[in-house]
PDB file of C-alpha atoms in Angstrom:
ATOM      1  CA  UNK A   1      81.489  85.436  79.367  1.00  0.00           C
ATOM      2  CA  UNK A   2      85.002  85.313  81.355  1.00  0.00           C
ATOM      3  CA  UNK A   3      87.779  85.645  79.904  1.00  0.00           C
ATOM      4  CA  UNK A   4      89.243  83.566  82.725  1.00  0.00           C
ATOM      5  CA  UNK A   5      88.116  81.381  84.002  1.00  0.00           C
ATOM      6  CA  UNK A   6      88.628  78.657  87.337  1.00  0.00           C
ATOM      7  CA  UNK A   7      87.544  75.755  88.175  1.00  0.00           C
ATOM      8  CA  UNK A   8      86.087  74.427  90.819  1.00  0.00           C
ATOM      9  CA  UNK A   9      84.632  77.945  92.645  1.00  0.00           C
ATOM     10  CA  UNK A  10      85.280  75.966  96.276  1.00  0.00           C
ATOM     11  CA  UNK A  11      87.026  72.986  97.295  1.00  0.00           C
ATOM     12  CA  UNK A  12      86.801  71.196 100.380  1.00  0.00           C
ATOM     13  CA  UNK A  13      89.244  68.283 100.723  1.00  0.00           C
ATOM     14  CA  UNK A  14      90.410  65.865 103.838  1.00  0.00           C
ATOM     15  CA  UNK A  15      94.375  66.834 105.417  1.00  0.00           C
ATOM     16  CA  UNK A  16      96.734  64.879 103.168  1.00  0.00           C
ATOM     17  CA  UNK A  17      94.757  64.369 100.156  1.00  0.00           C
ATOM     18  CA  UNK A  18      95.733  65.978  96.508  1.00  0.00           C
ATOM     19  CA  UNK A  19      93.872  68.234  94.784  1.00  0.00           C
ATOM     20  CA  UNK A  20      94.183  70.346  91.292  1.00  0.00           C
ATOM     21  CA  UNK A  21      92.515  73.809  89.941  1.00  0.00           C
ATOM     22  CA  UNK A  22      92.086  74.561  86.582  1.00  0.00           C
ATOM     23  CA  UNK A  23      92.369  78.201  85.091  1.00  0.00           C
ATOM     24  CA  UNK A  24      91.490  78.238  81.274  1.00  0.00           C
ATOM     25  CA  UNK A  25      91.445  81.466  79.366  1.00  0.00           C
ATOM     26  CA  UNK A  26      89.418  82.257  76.350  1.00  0.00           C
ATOM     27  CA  UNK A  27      92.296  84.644  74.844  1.00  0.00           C
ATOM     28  CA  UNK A  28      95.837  83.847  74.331  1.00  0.00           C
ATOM     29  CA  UNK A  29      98.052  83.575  77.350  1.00  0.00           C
ATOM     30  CA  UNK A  30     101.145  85.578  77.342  1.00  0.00           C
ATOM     31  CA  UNK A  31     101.535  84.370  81.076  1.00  0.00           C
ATOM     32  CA  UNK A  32      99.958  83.007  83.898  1.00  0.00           C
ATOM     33  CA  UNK A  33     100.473  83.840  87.194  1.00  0.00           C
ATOM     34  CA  UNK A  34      98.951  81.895  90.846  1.00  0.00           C
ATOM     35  CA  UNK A  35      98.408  83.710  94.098  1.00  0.00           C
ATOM     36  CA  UNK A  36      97.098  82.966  97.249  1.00  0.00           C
ATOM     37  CA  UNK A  37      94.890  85.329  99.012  1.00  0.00           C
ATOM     38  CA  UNK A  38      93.498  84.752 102.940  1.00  0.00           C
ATOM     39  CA  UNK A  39      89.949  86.128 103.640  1.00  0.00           C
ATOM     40  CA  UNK A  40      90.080  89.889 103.579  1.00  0.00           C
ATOM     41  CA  UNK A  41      93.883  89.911 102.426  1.00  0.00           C
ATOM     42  CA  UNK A  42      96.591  90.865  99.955  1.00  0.00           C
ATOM     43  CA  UNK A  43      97.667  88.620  97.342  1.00  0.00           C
ATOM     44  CA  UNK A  44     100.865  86.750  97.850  1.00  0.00           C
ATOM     45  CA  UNK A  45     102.752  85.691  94.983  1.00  0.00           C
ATOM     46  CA  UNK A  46     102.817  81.572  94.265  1.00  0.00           C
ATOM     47  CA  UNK A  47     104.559  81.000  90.644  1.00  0.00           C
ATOM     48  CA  UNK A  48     104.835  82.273  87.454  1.00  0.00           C
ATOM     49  CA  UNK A  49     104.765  80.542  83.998  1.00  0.00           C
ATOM     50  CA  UNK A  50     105.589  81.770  80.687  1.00  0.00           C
ATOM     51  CA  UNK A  51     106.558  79.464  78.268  1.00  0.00           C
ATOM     52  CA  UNK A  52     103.932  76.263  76.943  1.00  0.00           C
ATOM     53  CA  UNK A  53     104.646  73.354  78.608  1.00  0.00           C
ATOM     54  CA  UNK A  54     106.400  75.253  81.549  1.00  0.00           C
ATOM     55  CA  UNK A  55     106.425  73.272  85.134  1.00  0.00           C
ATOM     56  CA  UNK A  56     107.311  74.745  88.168  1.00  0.00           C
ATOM     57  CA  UNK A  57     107.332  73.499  91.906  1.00  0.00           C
ATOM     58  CA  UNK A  58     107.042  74.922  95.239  1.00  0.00           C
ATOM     59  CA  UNK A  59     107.420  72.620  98.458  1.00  0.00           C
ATOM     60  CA  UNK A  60     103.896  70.692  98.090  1.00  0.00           C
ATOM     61  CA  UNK A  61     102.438  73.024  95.045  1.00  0.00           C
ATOM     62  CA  UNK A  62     103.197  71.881  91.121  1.00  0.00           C
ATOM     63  CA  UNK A  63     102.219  74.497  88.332  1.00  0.00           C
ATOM     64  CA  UNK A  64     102.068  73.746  84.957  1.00  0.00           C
ATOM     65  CA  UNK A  65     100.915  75.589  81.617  1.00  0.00           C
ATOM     66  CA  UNK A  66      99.385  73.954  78.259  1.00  0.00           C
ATOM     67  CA  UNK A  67      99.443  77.121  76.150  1.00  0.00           C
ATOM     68  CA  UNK A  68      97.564  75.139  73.475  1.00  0.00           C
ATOM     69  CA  UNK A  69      94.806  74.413  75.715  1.00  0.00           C
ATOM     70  CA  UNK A  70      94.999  78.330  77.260  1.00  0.00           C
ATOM     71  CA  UNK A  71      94.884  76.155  80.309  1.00  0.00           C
ATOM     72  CA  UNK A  72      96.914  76.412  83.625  1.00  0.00           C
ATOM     73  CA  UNK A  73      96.831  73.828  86.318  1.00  0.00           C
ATOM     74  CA  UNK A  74      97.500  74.305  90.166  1.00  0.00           C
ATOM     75  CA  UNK A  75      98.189  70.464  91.817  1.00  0.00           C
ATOM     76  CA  UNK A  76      98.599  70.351  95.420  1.00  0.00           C
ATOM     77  CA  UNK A  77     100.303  67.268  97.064  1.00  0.00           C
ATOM     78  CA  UNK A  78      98.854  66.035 100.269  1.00  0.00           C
ATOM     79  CA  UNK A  79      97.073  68.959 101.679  1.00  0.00           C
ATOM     80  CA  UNK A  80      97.812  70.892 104.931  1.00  0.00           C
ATOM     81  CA  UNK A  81      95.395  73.274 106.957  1.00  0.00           C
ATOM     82  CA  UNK A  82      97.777  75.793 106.111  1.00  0.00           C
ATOM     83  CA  UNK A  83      96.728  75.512 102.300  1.00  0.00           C
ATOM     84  CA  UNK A  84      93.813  77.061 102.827  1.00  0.00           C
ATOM     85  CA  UNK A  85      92.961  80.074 101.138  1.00  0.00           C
ATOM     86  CA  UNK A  86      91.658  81.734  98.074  1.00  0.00           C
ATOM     87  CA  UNK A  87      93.605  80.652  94.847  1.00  0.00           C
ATOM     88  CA  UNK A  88      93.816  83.311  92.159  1.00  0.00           C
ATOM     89  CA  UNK A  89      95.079  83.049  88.716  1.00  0.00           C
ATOM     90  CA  UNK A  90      96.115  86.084  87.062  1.00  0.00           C
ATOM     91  CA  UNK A  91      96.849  85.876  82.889  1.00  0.00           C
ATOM     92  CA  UNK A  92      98.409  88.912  80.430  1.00  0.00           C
ATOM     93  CA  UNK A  93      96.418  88.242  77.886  1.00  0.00           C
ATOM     94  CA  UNK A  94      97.624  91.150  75.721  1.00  0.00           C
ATOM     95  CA  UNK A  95     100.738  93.422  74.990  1.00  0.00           C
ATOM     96  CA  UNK A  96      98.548  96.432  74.063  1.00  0.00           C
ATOM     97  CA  UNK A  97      99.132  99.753  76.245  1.00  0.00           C
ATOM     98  CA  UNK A  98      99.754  98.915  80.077  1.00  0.00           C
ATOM     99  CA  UNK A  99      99.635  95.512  80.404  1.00  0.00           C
ATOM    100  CA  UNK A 100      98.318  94.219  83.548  1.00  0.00           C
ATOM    101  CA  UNK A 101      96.950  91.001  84.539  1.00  0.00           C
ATOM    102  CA  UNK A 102      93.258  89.622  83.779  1.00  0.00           C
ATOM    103  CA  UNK A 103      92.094  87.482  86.641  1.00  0.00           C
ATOM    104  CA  UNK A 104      89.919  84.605  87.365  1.00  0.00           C
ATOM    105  CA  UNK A 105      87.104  84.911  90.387  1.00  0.00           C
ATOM    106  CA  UNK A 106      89.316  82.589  92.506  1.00  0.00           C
ATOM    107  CA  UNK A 107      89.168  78.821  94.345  1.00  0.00           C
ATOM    108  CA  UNK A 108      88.472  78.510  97.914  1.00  0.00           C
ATOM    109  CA  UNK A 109      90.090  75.857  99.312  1.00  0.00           C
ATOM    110  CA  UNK A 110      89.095  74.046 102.990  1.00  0.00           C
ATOM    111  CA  UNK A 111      91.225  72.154 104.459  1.00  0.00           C
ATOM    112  CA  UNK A 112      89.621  69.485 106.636  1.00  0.00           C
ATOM    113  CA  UNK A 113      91.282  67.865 109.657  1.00  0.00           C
TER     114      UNK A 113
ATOM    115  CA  UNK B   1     108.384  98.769 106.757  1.00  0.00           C
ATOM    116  CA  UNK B   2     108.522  96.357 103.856  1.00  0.00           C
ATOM    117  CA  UNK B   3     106.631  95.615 100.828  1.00  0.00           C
ATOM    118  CA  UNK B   4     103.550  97.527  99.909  1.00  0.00           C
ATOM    119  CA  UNK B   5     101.558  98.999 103.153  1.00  0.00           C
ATOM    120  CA  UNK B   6      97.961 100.087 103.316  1.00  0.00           C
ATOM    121  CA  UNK B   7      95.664 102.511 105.485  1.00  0.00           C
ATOM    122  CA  UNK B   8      93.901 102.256 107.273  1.00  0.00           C
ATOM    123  CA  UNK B   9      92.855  98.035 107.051  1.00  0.00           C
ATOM    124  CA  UNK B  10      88.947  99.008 107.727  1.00  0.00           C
ATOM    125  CA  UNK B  11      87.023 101.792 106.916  1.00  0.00           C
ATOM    126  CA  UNK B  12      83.134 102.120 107.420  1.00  0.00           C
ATOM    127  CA  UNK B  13      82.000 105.658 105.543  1.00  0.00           C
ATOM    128  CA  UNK B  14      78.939 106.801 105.097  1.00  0.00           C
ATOM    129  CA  UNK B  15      77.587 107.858 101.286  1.00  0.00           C
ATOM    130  CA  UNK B  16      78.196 111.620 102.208  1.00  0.00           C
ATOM    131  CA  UNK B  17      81.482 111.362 103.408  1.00  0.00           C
ATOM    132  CA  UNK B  18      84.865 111.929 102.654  1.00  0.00           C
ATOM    133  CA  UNK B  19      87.536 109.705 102.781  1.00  0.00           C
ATOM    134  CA  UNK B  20      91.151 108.606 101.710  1.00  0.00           C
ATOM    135  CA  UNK B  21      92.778 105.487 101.267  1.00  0.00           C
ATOM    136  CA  UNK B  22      96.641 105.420 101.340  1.00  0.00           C
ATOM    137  CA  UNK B  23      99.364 103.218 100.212  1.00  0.00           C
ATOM    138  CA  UNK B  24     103.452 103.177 100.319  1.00  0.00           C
ATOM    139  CA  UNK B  25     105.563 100.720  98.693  1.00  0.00           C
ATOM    140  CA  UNK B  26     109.138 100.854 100.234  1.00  0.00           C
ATOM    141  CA  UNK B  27     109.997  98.669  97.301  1.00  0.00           C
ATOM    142  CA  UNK B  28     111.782 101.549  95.143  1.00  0.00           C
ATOM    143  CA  UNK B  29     109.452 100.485  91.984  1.00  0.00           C
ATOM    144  CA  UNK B  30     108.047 102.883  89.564  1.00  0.00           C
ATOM    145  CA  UNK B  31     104.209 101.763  89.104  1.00  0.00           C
ATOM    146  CA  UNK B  32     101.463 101.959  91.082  1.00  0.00           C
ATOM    147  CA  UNK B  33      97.841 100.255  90.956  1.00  0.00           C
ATOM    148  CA  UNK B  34      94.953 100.416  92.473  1.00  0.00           C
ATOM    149  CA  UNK B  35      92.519  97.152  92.199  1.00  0.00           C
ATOM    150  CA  UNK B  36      88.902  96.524  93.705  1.00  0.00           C
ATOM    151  CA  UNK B  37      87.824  93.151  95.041  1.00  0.00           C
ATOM    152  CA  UNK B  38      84.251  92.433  95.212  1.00  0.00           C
ATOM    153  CA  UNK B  39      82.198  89.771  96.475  1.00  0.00           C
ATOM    154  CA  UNK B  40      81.882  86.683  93.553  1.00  0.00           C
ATOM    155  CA  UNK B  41      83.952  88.834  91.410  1.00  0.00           C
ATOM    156  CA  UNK B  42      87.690  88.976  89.548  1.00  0.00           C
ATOM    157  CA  UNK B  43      89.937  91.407  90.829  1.00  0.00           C
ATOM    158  CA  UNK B  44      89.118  94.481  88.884  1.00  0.00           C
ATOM    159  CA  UNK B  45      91.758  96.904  87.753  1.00  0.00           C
ATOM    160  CA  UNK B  46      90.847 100.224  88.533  1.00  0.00           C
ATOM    161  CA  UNK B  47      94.219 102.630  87.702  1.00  0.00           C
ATOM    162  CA  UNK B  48      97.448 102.798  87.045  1.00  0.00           C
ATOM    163  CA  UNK B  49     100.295 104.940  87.487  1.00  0.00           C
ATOM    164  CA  UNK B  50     103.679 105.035  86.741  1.00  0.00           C
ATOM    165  CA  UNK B  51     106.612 107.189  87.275  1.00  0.00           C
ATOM    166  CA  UNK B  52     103.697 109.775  89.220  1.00  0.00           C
ATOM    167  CA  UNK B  53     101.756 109.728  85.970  1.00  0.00           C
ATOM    168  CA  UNK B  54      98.180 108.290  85.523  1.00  0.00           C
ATOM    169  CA  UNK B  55      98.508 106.119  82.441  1.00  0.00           C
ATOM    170  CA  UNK B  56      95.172 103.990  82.995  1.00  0.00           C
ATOM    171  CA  UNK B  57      91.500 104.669  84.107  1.00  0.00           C
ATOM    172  CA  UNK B  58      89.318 101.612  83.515  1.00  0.00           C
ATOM    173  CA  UNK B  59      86.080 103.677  83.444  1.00  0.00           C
ATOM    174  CA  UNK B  60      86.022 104.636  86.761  1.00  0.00           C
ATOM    175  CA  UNK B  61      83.600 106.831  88.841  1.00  0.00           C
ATOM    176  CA  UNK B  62      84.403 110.220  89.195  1.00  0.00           C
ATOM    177  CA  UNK B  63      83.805 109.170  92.821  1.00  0.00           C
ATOM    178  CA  UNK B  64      86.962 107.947  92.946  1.00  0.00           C
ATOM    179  CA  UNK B  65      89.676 109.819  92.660  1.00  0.00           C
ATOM    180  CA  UNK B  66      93.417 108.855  92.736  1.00  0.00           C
ATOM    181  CA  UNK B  67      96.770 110.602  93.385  1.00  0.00           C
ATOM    182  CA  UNK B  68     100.266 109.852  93.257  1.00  0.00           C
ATOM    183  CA  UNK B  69     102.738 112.741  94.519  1.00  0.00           C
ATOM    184  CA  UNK B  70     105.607 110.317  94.426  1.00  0.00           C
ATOM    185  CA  UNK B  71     106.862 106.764  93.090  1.00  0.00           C
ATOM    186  CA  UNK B  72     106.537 105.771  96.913  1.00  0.00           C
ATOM    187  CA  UNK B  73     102.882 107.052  97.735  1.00  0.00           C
ATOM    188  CA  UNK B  74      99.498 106.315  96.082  1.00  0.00           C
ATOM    189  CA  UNK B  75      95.761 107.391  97.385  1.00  0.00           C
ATOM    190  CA  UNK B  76      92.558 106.892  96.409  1.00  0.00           C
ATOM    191  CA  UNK B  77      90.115 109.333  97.564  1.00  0.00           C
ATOM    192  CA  UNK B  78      86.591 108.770  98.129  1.00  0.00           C
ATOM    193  CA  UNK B  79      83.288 110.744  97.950  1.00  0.00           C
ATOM    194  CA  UNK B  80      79.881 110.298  97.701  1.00  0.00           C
ATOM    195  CA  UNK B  81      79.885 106.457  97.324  1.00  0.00           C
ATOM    196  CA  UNK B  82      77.425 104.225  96.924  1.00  0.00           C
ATOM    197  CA  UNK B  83      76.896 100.822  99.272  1.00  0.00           C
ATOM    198  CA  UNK B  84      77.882  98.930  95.985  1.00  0.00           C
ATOM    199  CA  UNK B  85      80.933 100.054  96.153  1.00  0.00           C
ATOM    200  CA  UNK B  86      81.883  98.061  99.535  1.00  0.00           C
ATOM    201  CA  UNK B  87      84.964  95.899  98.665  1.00  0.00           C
ATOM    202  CA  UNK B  88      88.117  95.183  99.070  1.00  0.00           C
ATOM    203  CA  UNK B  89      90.455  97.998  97.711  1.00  0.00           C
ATOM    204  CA  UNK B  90      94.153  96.352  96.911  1.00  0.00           C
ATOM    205  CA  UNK B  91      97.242  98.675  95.846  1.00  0.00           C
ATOM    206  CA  UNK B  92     100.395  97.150  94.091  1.00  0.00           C
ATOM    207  CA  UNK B  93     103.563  98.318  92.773  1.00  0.00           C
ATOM    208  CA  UNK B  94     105.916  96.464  90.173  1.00  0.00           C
ATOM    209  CA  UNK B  95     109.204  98.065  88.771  1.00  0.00           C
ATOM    210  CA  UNK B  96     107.755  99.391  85.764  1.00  0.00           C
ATOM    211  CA  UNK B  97     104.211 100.118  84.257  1.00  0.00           C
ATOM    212  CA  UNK B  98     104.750  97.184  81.473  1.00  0.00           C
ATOM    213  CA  UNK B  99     104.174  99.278  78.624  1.00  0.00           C
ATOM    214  CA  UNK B 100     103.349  95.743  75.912  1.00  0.00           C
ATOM    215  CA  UNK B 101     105.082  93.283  78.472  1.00  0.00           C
ATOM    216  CA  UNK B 102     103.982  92.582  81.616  1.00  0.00           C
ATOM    217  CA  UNK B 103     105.929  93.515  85.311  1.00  0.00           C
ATOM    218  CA  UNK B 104     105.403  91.337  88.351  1.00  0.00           C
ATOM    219  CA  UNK B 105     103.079  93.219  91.142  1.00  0.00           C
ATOM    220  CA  UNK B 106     103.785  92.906  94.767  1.00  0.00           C
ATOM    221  CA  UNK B 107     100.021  93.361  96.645  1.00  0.00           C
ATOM    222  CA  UNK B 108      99.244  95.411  99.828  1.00  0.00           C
ATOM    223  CA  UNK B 109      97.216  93.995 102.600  1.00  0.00           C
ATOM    224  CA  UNK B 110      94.108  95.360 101.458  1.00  0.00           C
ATOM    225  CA  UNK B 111      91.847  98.166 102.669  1.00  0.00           C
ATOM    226  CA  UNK B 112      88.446  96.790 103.527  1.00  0.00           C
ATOM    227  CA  UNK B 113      85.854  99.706 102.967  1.00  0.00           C
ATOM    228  CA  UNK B 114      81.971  99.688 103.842  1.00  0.00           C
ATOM    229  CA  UNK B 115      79.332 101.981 103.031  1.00  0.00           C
ATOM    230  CA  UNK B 116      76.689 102.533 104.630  1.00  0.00           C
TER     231      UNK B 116
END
């Protein structure tokens, strides 16, 4: 199985309407990090969160991190067109060697006018 | 430039070719990756280098084959592939390698590489 993993795989929602995706790990999170990726793009960087309990906000995006669920949440406040993408979470899940980031398979999200 | 650059954007190859992907960072960091994106899959890690020194090969083909002659300048060269090894091929640089922590990566555009 995953060691991360998202939820839901795709998302289609109507402009203006909320919507959340989950990222729950299997391992302990030493941090979680969200990206957004466009079809056949790099990864831009979206927020980082370190600390249990940690909430951070960006214009219409909230993040938040339950580090005793392994869970990190991705809440997006009355979509736009330009929210569409490919949502990535990316976990350190360990301090052994070079740590890089584990990540999830991604959300696609559709924006509907 | 700015950020993390990548050429060339699209490559088609066939499984007897030759070929190298390139990226520059004009970010001044120390580390290097390279990461494959495939179809339905997580964004693998493939190596990493820092300070011009491979420091980790996540079981990697002998098909591919990195270098980094500078901080600035990372390739991945390519030969004999297969057709499963289309993708998406991201590079990324953070300060350091993260030897037990963890350094924030800056991503590339992404080389998107077909074989035929």
């Amino acid at each position: 199985s995953q060691e991360l993993e998202q939820s839901p795989q795709s998302l289609i929602v109507q402009e203006g309407k909320n919507l959340t995706i989950n990222c729950t790990s299997s391992k302990t999170l030493y941090g979680l990090y969200w990206y957004k990726q466009k079809y056949g793009e790099g990864l831009i960087f979206l927020m980082m969160l370190q600390k249990g309990g940690e909430e951070k906000s960006h214009e219409k995006i909230t993040a938040k991190l339950d580090e005793k669920k392994q869970q990190s949440s991705l809440h997006i406040t009355a979509s736009q067109p330009s929210h569409a993408g490919i949502y990535l979470c990316g976990a350190v899940l360990a301090f052994s060697g070079y740590s890089t980031l584990t990540f999830g398979k991604g959300t696609m999200l559709l924006v509907s006018p | 430039e700015t950020g993390v650059t990548q050429t060339p954007r699209h490559l088609v190859m066939g499984m007897t070719n030759k070929k190298s992907l390139k990226c520059e960072q004009h970010l001044g960091h120390n580390a290097m990756y390279w990461y494959k994106q495939s179809a339905k899959k997580p964004l693998e890690l493939m190596f990493v280098y820092s300070l011009e020194e491979r420091v980790e090969n996540n079981s990697v083909p002998s098909r591919f084959s990195p270098e980094c002659p500078n901080s600035s300048h990372l390739f991945l060269h390519l030969h004999t592939l297969q057709p499963e090894d289309s993708a998406l091929y991201l590079c990324a640089s953070s300060q350091e390698a993260g030897l037990r922590s963890y350094n924030e990566q800056f991503f590339g555009p992404g080389t998107r590489l077909t074989v035929l």
